[in-house]
């Protein structure tokens, strides 16, 4: 057989048979646009079949040729099916001629194929049915693969009346062999002849895999071009792979001519949807097969495929029985042996002969990691080890076979007398690799070819297409094969694959006990880790709660100067940032466990950026750098997403830039990449560019690994080394990523992309500016509040916050004291710390609920709100399950404390009046000026007010400027107020101002 060069063979294999640009002349082809049902392409022979010239048909509606009822049938059926066949009567045909119409969809179009249909053929339907029935019955009487194949060729020849019918089976190397034949007595036999792999290349095999019968009535017919050549809508050649009329490749026509064949008809045989073989029909004069016969043969092909596969499966049963016996012995050894190597040793000793007989090999090697067991005639263990490491492992194939190992592994020439052919199965489990290799020696044997397979050459046509020029003779040509082993049979390869599955299950079964023990230890380690993290969460949050809590109390002192208030604000923001760092370090354990989730909420993006700027301003001012934020004007102000994770990303990226830039510039750009108005999905890009020291090229990816830190001047910097790793995980969770570009000595650019949603209903989450609570409204119940906390600083903080507004408050140091005080003092609400000595909050809450259940009429159930420093969802769930009404996470904000009490006790508070700067003329009291703003707003048209509201909701600054300019001069106070709100980007204030007016 000719060994084509790799380059030549690729060209030949890449030849695309789908776009021949023409059809065979025994029918006519129409291409119809599926949307308009207009004819957009036709074959050149329409005049002959339809009496209409091609140019006349192009652009015409299909109703020009066909009746509306038929068109509706085609349309309805093709909506749910790929093919539709019907008898078609055309308007334009003068004679009483009908056509067999075959329609299918392709490229948003419908391809219609019309072949002349003779009415007098209808009376033969009964004969066709009998032929079909006889073929099924007659082939069902045989119980042998060889006899069945012969019977199939006999029955197909009865139906088709071809001169020769044969079954062609594909071998493992792609070549083929004729395994059955039925023919005229006066022509030579092809039975037993072999055909090289390039006789039917891969593209042709893919065609045959579609199961469509392929018919050539006359190889001497000229193909009919399609007009226009390219699909007018797609500007591509028409895909005819599913068309019955598709013209034939010139190479195949030449092939049939050299065989002396004039007409052919092929039926596919499939095994598990893969091409197993063909039923090939040859005739030595022109022969047309009508559609009904073709359809019967197609159905028989499917039935015969099942029959052939069933007979093959029967032949495989003896292999399967051997494998079953091996599997039984493996299970027995598995129950006796605990040592892996002893286990393999015993399997080899008891099953070596079975392994050899299973595949009909001369020798076998079974390899476990570096240990090799051999039986029979095999290469040396050193050579086997080299074969595995240098050849099998790089291939990474579960099953590999060849009958000429020297072709792909030249060094094996030294062992070809023992291992010219190998069949190997490989599997990996539990950090070990297993291989079983069967060896066959070099053999000399005879192959009978249909013609000399070396008499072949490749030619290139004028368009650059590479085709095979087939051999001229197909007379029997004998070849004496040397340098190869006997080829591996398909059944042997299948048996090896099944044995691999059996051994894989055995290895996994052996490892199950080890795996269970490893899993148990891992679970114990994870439990200990979780307990440690929960403890650390409590220990870190508890003192931070006191710091932030007292900072909030100080912030309420009106005697503080503006500078002092600024410092207190920085304490608050820095404390909250420290809290977020604690959360993220704890979150790292969730990342490692694959349990990272997003916590969606509505937030103000502009305020988020402003808070980050204020947080980092001191760091920036301590160095000779300039930090500038640039936010595109088209970015919406209000978003829905995980605000905390976005904030952490920004702080980490900008903080790193400040850390590694002693002198120079840092620019932070936030821009809009995409915005879908329908889904409200938005994609943002954050880019942080610095002029710092830069990063070495080899470190550009390692900096994203946990606990990895970049270096500056050879010195490590402070930090945990988690920031970039966590930030990238956060970005990827938000369907984005973080990438970096850097040049050593010049600076770095970190680019983060992420997705969120635009929130247009600001009123759903933007509340009126919070007011300071200074007391309780009079005429309310005197509320008794119990604070249970073992840490004195936090206990004092809660007592201070609650008593300052008028609550009667008492404290307890642990759960036992809380239980006793609840029974004596009867508080309406308990703030319960969960981790305390003597008795913790869990047990105290559980006992309170138990006592309440035992005495349901004693008193109204007390409200218990847990104060917890845990960051883990599982512990929060446990808090609610033991009877707490709610929980607040430490460190808390006093506003949250008051809001929870209002929610559960129905409280009413007294608020301190606040002022806002509404104009450039000074400070104006908000309450005093509300009536004037409201009065001037009422004078404005309702349409203008509604437009103002919608524009503020979408945070469109330019549009708001235009609307304010429309305000009449006499309403200067309204215009001045809106201008200042706009200057402060206080869109929520503008929205709140429009409340109370009619809008949809």
GROMACS .gro file of C-alpha atoms in nm, residues 275-636:
model
  362
  275UNK     CA    1  -1.961   0.353   1.010
  276UNK     CA    2  -1.898  -0.022   1.026
  277UNK     CA    3  -1.922  -0.100   0.655
  278UNK     CA    4  -2.116  -0.058   0.330
  279UNK     CA    5  -2.351  -0.259   0.112
  280UNK     CA    6  -2.213  -0.163  -0.230
  281UNK     CA    7  -2.419  -0.230  -0.545
  282UNK     CA    8  -2.249  -0.219  -0.889
  283UNK     CA    9  -2.403  -0.230  -1.237
  284UNK     CA   10  -2.224  -0.237  -1.569
  285UNK     CA   11  -2.479  -0.031  -1.758
  286UNK     CA   12  -2.686   0.279  -1.660
  287UNK     CA   13  -2.939   0.201  -1.387
  288UNK     CA   14  -3.179   0.435  -1.206
  289UNK     CA   15  -3.322   0.329  -0.868
  290UNK     CA   16  -3.659   0.486  -0.789
  291UNK     CA   17  -3.716   0.650  -0.453
  292UNK     CA   18  -3.932   0.367  -0.312
  293UNK     CA   19  -3.657   0.112  -0.367
  294UNK     CA   20  -3.398   0.345  -0.219
  295UNK     CA   21  -3.613   0.393   0.090
  296UNK     CA   22  -3.666   0.019   0.134
  297UNK     CA   23  -3.291  -0.040   0.109
  298UNK     CA   24  -3.227   0.238   0.361
  299UNK     CA   25  -3.461   0.067   0.611
  300UNK     CA   26  -3.306  -0.271   0.541
  301UNK     CA   27  -2.964  -0.118   0.597
  302UNK     CA   28  -3.068  -0.014   0.949
  303UNK     CA   29  -3.215  -0.357   1.022
  304UNK     CA   30  -2.915  -0.542   0.878
  305UNK     CA   31  -2.684  -0.322   1.085
  306UNK     CA   32  -2.857  -0.446   1.399
  307UNK     CA   33  -2.843  -0.808   1.281
  308UNK     CA   34  -2.472  -0.788   1.196
  309UNK     CA   35  -2.391  -0.624   1.528
  310UNK     CA   36  -2.589  -0.893   1.710
  311UNK     CA   37  -2.390  -1.169   1.540
  312UNK     CA   38  -2.066  -0.988   1.619
  313UNK     CA   39  -2.175  -0.959   1.980
  314UNK     CA   40  -2.231  -1.336   1.990
  315UNK     CA   41  -1.869  -1.383   1.880
  316UNK     CA   42  -1.765  -1.149   2.161
  317UNK     CA   43  -1.939  -1.356   2.428
  318UNK     CA   44  -1.646  -1.596   2.470
  319UNK     CA   45  -1.418  -1.297   2.537
  320UNK     CA   46  -1.666  -1.159   2.786
  321UNK     CA   47  -1.691  -1.494   2.966
  322UNK     CA   48  -1.313  -1.499   3.009
  323UNK     CA   49  -1.321  -1.144   3.145
  324UNK     CA   50  -1.601  -1.244   3.382
  325UNK     CA   51  -1.391  -1.527   3.524
  326UNK     CA   52  -1.093  -1.292   3.566
  327UNK     CA   53  -1.315  -1.042   3.744
  328UNK     CA   54  -1.434  -1.311   3.984
  329UNK     CA   55  -1.076  -1.408   4.073
  330UNK     CA   56  -0.980  -1.043   4.117
  331UNK     CA   57  -1.258  -0.996   4.372
  332UNK     CA   58  -1.141  -1.304   4.561
  333UNK     CA   59  -0.784  -1.174   4.577
  334UNK     CA   60  -0.911  -0.831   4.676
  335UNK     CA   61  -1.078  -0.974   4.986
  336UNK     CA   62  -0.761  -1.161   5.090
  337UNK     CA   63  -0.481  -0.909   5.028
  338UNK     CA   64  -0.416  -0.576   5.193
  339UNK     CA   65  -0.082  -0.498   5.029
  340UNK     CA   66  -0.105  -0.340   4.683
  341UNK     CA   67   0.197  -0.522   4.537
  342UNK     CA   68   0.089  -0.858   4.685
  343UNK     CA   69  -0.252  -0.797   4.533
  344UNK     CA   70  -0.105  -0.742   4.184
  345UNK     CA   71   0.136  -1.036   4.225
  346UNK     CA   72  -0.148  -1.276   4.298
  347UNK     CA   73  -0.360  -1.142   4.013
  348UNK     CA   74  -0.072  -1.199   3.768
  349UNK     CA   75   0.002  -1.549   3.893
  350UNK     CA   76  -0.358  -1.663   3.874
  351UNK     CA   77  -0.466  -1.480   3.558
  352UNK     CA   78  -0.155  -1.453   3.340
  353UNK     CA   79  -0.260  -1.742   3.113
  354UNK     CA   80  -0.614  -1.599   3.087
  355UNK     CA   81  -0.478  -1.258   2.989
  356UNK     CA   82  -0.268  -1.416   2.713
  357UNK     CA   83  -0.551  -1.632   2.579
  358UNK     CA   84  -0.794  -1.342   2.588
  359UNK     CA   85  -0.602  -1.150   2.321
  360UNK     CA   86  -0.413  -1.432   2.146
  361UNK     CA   87  -0.074  -1.275   2.214
  362UNK     CA   88   0.269  -1.433   2.264
  363UNK     CA   89   0.362  -1.231   2.571
  364UNK     CA   90   0.222  -0.992   2.828
  365UNK     CA   91   0.360  -0.729   3.067
  366UNK     CA   92   0.164  -0.588   3.360
  367UNK     CA   93   0.312  -0.275   3.511
  368UNK     CA   94   0.233  -0.103   3.841
  369UNK     CA   95   0.430   0.220   3.864
  370UNK     CA   96   0.792   0.100   3.850
  371UNK     CA   97   0.717  -0.266   3.917
  372UNK     CA   98   0.679  -0.489   3.609
  373UNK     CA   99   0.546  -0.847   3.588
  374UNK     CA  100   0.590  -1.046   3.265
  375UNK     CA  101   0.462  -1.372   3.122
  376UNK     CA  102   0.537  -1.538   2.790
  377UNK     CA  103   0.766  -1.398   2.522
  378UNK     CA  104   0.830  -1.031   2.608
  379UNK     CA  105   1.105  -0.771   2.578
  380UNK     CA  106   1.335  -0.711   2.876
  381UNK     CA  107   1.188  -0.516   3.168
  382UNK     CA  108   1.426  -0.227   3.097
  383UNK     CA  109   1.294  -0.208   2.739
  384UNK     CA  110   0.933  -0.230   2.859
  385UNK     CA  111   0.994   0.055   3.105
  386UNK     CA  112   1.139   0.269   2.824
  387UNK     CA  113   0.841   0.183   2.603
  388UNK     CA  114   0.602   0.306   2.874
  389UNK     CA  115   0.791   0.623   2.970
  390UNK     CA  116   0.901   0.733   2.623
  391UNK     CA  117   0.604   0.622   2.416
  392UNK     CA  118   0.284   0.520   2.596
  393UNK     CA  119   0.274   0.786   2.870
  394UNK     CA  120   0.320   1.083   2.630
  395UNK     CA  121   0.038   0.948   2.410
  396UNK     CA  122  -0.206   0.956   2.705
  397UNK     CA  123  -0.438   0.699   2.548
  398UNK     CA  124  -0.652   0.455   2.743
  399UNK     CA  125  -0.616   0.196   2.468
  400UNK     CA  126  -0.339   0.191   2.207
  401UNK     CA  127  -0.270  -0.070   1.938
  402UNK     CA  128  -0.048  -0.106   1.634
  403UNK     CA  129   0.081  -0.391   1.418
  404UNK     CA  130   0.390  -0.194   1.313
  405UNK     CA  131   0.544  -0.040   1.623
  406UNK     CA  132   0.862   0.065   1.443
  407UNK     CA  133   0.665   0.317   1.238
  408UNK     CA  134   0.580   0.534   1.541
  409UNK     CA  135   0.854   0.417   1.780
  410UNK     CA  136   1.168   0.357   1.568
  411UNK     CA  137   1.382   0.237   1.857
  412UNK     CA  138   1.159  -0.073   1.877
  413UNK     CA  139   1.345  -0.223   1.576
  414UNK     CA  140   1.563  -0.396   1.834
  415UNK     CA  141   1.263  -0.589   1.968
  416UNK     CA  142   1.050  -0.636   1.652
  417UNK     CA  143   1.103  -1.014   1.662
  418UNK     CA  144   0.914  -1.008   1.993
  419UNK     CA  145   0.713  -0.685   1.981
  420UNK     CA  146   0.640  -0.580   1.625
  421UNK     CA  147   0.281  -0.525   1.736
  422UNK     CA  148   0.147  -0.415   2.074
  423UNK     CA  149  -0.195  -0.371   2.230
  424UNK     CA  150  -0.182  -0.166   2.551
  425UNK     CA  151  -0.437  -0.054   2.805
  426UNK     CA  152  -0.352   0.215   3.060
  427UNK     CA  153  -0.526   0.353   3.364
  428UNK     CA  154  -0.442   0.594   3.641
  429UNK     CA  155  -0.584   0.587   3.993
  430UNK     CA  156  -0.473   0.707   4.335
  431UNK     CA  157  -0.148   0.861   4.206
  432UNK     CA  158  -0.048   0.532   4.043
  433UNK     CA  159  -0.033   0.426   3.678
  434UNK     CA  160  -0.117   0.079   3.552
  435UNK     CA  161  -0.038  -0.070   3.211
  436UNK     CA  162  -0.110  -0.406   3.052
  437UNK     CA  163   0.078  -0.462   2.725
  438UNK     CA  164   0.029  -0.757   2.491
  439UNK     CA  165   0.309  -0.835   2.245
  440UNK     CA  166   0.299  -0.998   1.901
  441UNK     CA  167   0.612  -1.084   1.701
  442UNK     CA  168   0.686  -0.989   1.342
  443UNK     CA  169   0.501  -1.215   1.097
  444UNK     CA  170   0.511  -1.278   0.724
  445UNK     CA  171   0.166  -1.315   0.570
  446UNK     CA  172  -0.022  -1.263   0.243
  447UNK     CA  173  -0.280  -0.995   0.166
  448UNK     CA  174  -0.494  -1.001  -0.149
  449UNK     CA  175  -0.557  -0.649  -0.276
  450UNK     CA  176  -0.812  -0.528  -0.531
  451UNK     CA  177  -0.543  -0.400  -0.767
  452UNK     CA  178  -0.196  -0.277  -0.682
  453UNK     CA  179  -0.243  -0.030  -0.391
  454UNK     CA  180   0.092   0.132  -0.474
  455UNK     CA  181  -0.027   0.232  -0.822
  456UNK     CA  182  -0.165   0.568  -0.706
  457UNK     CA  183  -0.079   0.936  -0.729
  458UNK     CA  184  -0.213   1.271  -0.614
  459UNK     CA  185  -0.315   1.537  -0.865
  460UNK     CA  186  -0.407   1.903  -0.817
  461UNK     CA  187  -0.677   2.063  -1.032
  462UNK     CA  188  -0.685   2.420  -1.165
  463UNK     CA  189  -0.857   2.542  -0.845
  464UNK     CA  190  -0.591   2.395  -0.618
  465UNK     CA  191  -0.799   2.097  -0.498
  466UNK     CA  192  -0.597   1.782  -0.426
  467UNK     CA  193  -0.746   1.456  -0.552
  468UNK     CA  194  -0.632   1.099  -0.568
  469UNK     CA  195  -0.580   0.954  -0.913
  470UNK     CA  196  -0.704   0.595  -0.865
  471UNK     CA  197  -0.529   0.284  -0.992
  472UNK     CA  198  -0.623   0.157  -1.340
  473UNK     CA  199  -0.660  -0.210  -1.252
  474UNK     CA  200  -0.859  -0.381  -0.978
  475UNK     CA  201  -0.750  -0.734  -1.059
  476UNK     CA  202  -0.635  -0.941  -0.764
  477UNK     CA  203  -0.288  -0.834  -0.654
  478UNK     CA  204  -0.105  -1.033  -0.386
  479UNK     CA  205   0.134  -0.874  -0.138
  480UNK     CA  206   0.367  -1.055   0.101
  481UNK     CA  207   0.365  -0.840   0.417
  482UNK     CA  208   0.680  -0.825   0.633
  483UNK     CA  209   0.785  -0.605   0.925
  484UNK     CA  210   0.442  -0.626   1.088
  485UNK     CA  211   0.266  -0.846   1.337
  486UNK     CA  212  -0.068  -1.003   1.269
  487UNK     CA  213  -0.326  -0.723   1.289
  488UNK     CA  214  -0.535  -0.686   1.605
  489UNK     CA  215  -0.898  -0.781   1.551
  490UNK     CA  216  -1.179  -0.546   1.648
  491UNK     CA  217  -1.306  -0.808   1.893
  492UNK     CA  218  -0.966  -0.824   2.062
  493UNK     CA  219  -0.951  -0.447   2.097
  494UNK     CA  220  -1.304  -0.443   2.239
  495UNK     CA  221  -1.208  -0.717   2.485
  496UNK     CA  222  -0.903  -0.516   2.598
  497UNK     CA  223  -1.124  -0.210   2.657
  498UNK     CA  224  -1.367  -0.416   2.865
  499UNK     CA  225  -1.084  -0.568   3.065
  500UNK     CA  226  -0.953  -0.218   3.133
  501UNK     CA  227  -1.293  -0.127   3.279
  502UNK     CA  228  -1.289  -0.438   3.497
  503UNK     CA  229  -0.940  -0.365   3.629
  504UNK     CA  230  -1.024   0.000   3.689
  505UNK     CA  231  -1.317  -0.104   3.907
  506UNK     CA  232  -1.092  -0.352   4.089
  507UNK     CA  233  -0.828  -0.086   4.158
  508UNK     CA  234  -1.093   0.158   4.275
  509UNK     CA  235  -1.251  -0.112   4.488
  510UNK     CA  236  -0.914  -0.194   4.645
  511UNK     CA  237  -0.856   0.176   4.714
  512UNK     CA  238  -1.200   0.235   4.863
  513UNK     CA  239  -1.098   0.155   5.220
  514UNK     CA  240  -0.789   0.377   5.186
  515UNK     CA  241  -1.003   0.650   5.034
  516UNK     CA  242  -1.259   0.625   5.314
  517UNK     CA  243  -0.985   0.652   5.576
  518UNK     CA  244  -0.829   0.951   5.397
  519UNK     CA  245  -1.170   1.116   5.368
  520UNK     CA  246  -1.236   1.063   5.738
  521UNK     CA  247  -0.908   1.229   5.831
  522UNK     CA  248  -0.971   1.513   5.586
  523UNK     CA  249  -1.316   1.573   5.737
  524UNK     CA  250  -1.163   1.584   6.084
  525UNK     CA  251  -0.906   1.836   5.963
  526UNK     CA  252  -1.175   2.049   5.799
  527UNK     CA  253  -1.384   2.039   6.116
  528UNK     CA  254  -1.087   2.149   6.325
  529UNK     CA  255  -1.009   2.421   6.074
  530UNK     CA  256  -1.370   2.543   6.079
  531UNK     CA  257  -1.372   2.551   6.460
  532UNK     CA  258  -1.044   2.743   6.462
  533UNK     CA  259  -1.171   2.996   6.207
  534UNK     CA  260  -1.496   3.044   6.399
  535UNK     CA  261  -1.294   3.104   6.718
  536UNK     CA  262  -1.065   3.350   6.537
  537UNK     CA  263  -1.367   3.528   6.390
  538UNK     CA  264  -1.508   3.578   6.741
  539UNK     CA  265  -1.174   3.685   6.893
  540UNK     CA  266  -1.106   3.943   6.618
  541UNK     CA  267  -1.456   4.086   6.590
  542UNK     CA  268  -1.520   4.125   6.961
  543UNK     CA  269  -1.258   4.402   7.031
  544UNK     CA  270  -1.333   4.561   6.693
  545UNK     CA  271  -1.696   4.586   6.799
  546UNK     CA  272  -1.595   4.807   7.096
  547UNK     CA  273  -1.368   5.026   6.880
  548UNK     CA  274  -1.633   5.095   6.619
  549UNK     CA  275  -1.914   5.119   6.869
  550UNK     CA  276  -1.753   5.389   7.083
  551UNK     CA  277  -1.641   5.572   6.768
  552UNK     CA  278  -2.009   5.593   6.672
  553UNK     CA  279  -2.098   5.729   7.018
  554UNK     CA  280  -1.822   5.995   6.992
  555UNK     CA  281  -1.947   6.087   6.647
  556UNK     CA  282  -2.283   6.184   6.805
  557UNK     CA  283  -2.113   6.456   7.015
  558UNK     CA  284  -2.214   6.790   6.860
  559UNK     CA  285  -1.925   6.969   7.036
  560UNK     CA  286  -1.666   6.805   6.810
  561UNK     CA  287  -1.490   7.030   6.562
  562UNK     CA  288  -1.515   6.953   6.189
  563UNK     CA  289  -1.156   6.825   6.191
  564UNK     CA  290  -1.228   6.595   6.488
  565UNK     CA  291  -1.539   6.465   6.313
  566UNK     CA  292  -1.324   6.394   6.009
  567UNK     CA  293  -1.080   6.192   6.221
  568UNK     CA  294  -1.363   5.996   6.382
  569UNK     CA  295  -1.497   5.925   6.034
  570UNK     CA  296  -1.157   5.790   5.933
  571UNK     CA  297  -1.152   5.568   6.243
  572UNK     CA  298  -1.491   5.432   6.141
  573UNK     CA  299  -1.393   5.372   5.779
  574UNK     CA  300  -1.058   5.218   5.872
  575UNK     CA  301  -1.227   4.993   6.126
  576UNK     CA  302  -1.482   4.884   5.869
  577UNK     CA  303  -1.198   4.817   5.624
  578UNK     CA  304  -1.022   4.606   5.888
  579UNK     CA  305  -1.349   4.422   5.937
  580UNK     CA  306  -1.372   4.353   5.564
  581UNK     CA  307  -1.012   4.220   5.570
  582UNK     CA  308  -1.105   3.984   5.853
  583UNK     CA  309  -1.406   3.869   5.655
  584UNK     CA  310  -1.196   3.809   5.345
  585UNK     CA  311  -0.927   3.612   5.525
  586UNK     CA  312  -1.204   3.391   5.659
  587UNK     CA  313  -1.355   3.385   5.308
  588UNK     CA  314  -1.031   3.227   5.184
  589UNK     CA  315  -1.134   2.902   5.350
  590UNK     CA  316  -1.454   2.912   5.149
  591UNK     CA  317  -1.258   2.972   4.829
  592UNK     CA  318  -1.047   2.665   4.900
  593UNK     CA  319  -1.362   2.463   4.969
  594UNK     CA  320  -1.538   2.590   4.656
  595UNK     CA  321  -1.813   2.749   4.865
  596UNK     CA  322  -1.761   3.112   4.768
  597UNK     CA  323  -2.092   3.288   4.693
  598UNK     CA  324  -2.208   3.638   4.607
  599UNK     CA  325  -2.414   3.846   4.850
  600UNK     CA  326  -2.625   4.066   4.626
  601UNK     CA  327  -2.743   4.405   4.747
  602UNK     CA  328  -2.829   4.749   4.609
  603UNK     CA  329  -2.565   5.018   4.652
  604UNK     CA  330  -2.448   5.362   4.544
  605UNK     CA  331  -2.136   5.318   4.329
  606UNK     CA  332  -2.038   5.684   4.356
  607UNK     CA  333  -2.047   5.675   4.736
  608UNK     CA  334  -1.844   5.354   4.730
  609UNK     CA  335  -1.571   5.519   4.522
  610UNK     CA  336  -1.578   5.828   4.745
  611UNK     CA  337  -1.535   5.617   5.061
  612UNK     CA  338  -1.238   5.436   4.904
  613UNK     CA  339  -1.079   5.770   4.815
  614UNK     CA  340  -1.120   5.894   5.173
  615UNK     CA  341  -0.986   5.568   5.315
  616UNK     CA  342  -0.670   5.581   5.102
  617UNK     CA  343  -0.614   5.959   5.115
  618UNK     CA  344  -0.378   5.944   5.416
  619UNK     CA  345  -0.166   5.674   5.252
  620UNK     CA  346  -0.144   5.884   4.938
  621UNK     CA  347  -0.051   6.206   5.126
  622UNK     CA  348   0.236   6.034   5.307
  623UNK     CA  349   0.413   5.970   4.976
  624UNK     CA  350   0.508   6.191   4.684
  625UNK     CA  351   0.240   6.056   4.455
  626UNK     CA  352  -0.078   6.182   4.292
  627UNK     CA  353  -0.386   5.960   4.306
  628UNK     CA  354  -0.662   6.044   4.058
  629UNK     CA  355  -0.995   5.869   4.005
  630UNK     CA  356  -1.162   5.892   3.661
  631UNK     CA  357  -1.523   5.769   3.634
  632UNK     CA  358  -1.698   5.769   3.297
  633UNK     CA  359  -2.009   5.986   3.300
  634UNK     CA  360  -2.222   5.710   3.145
  635UNK     CA  361  -2.173   5.471   3.438
  636UNK     CA  362  -2.500   5.442   3.637
   0.00000   0.00000   0.00000
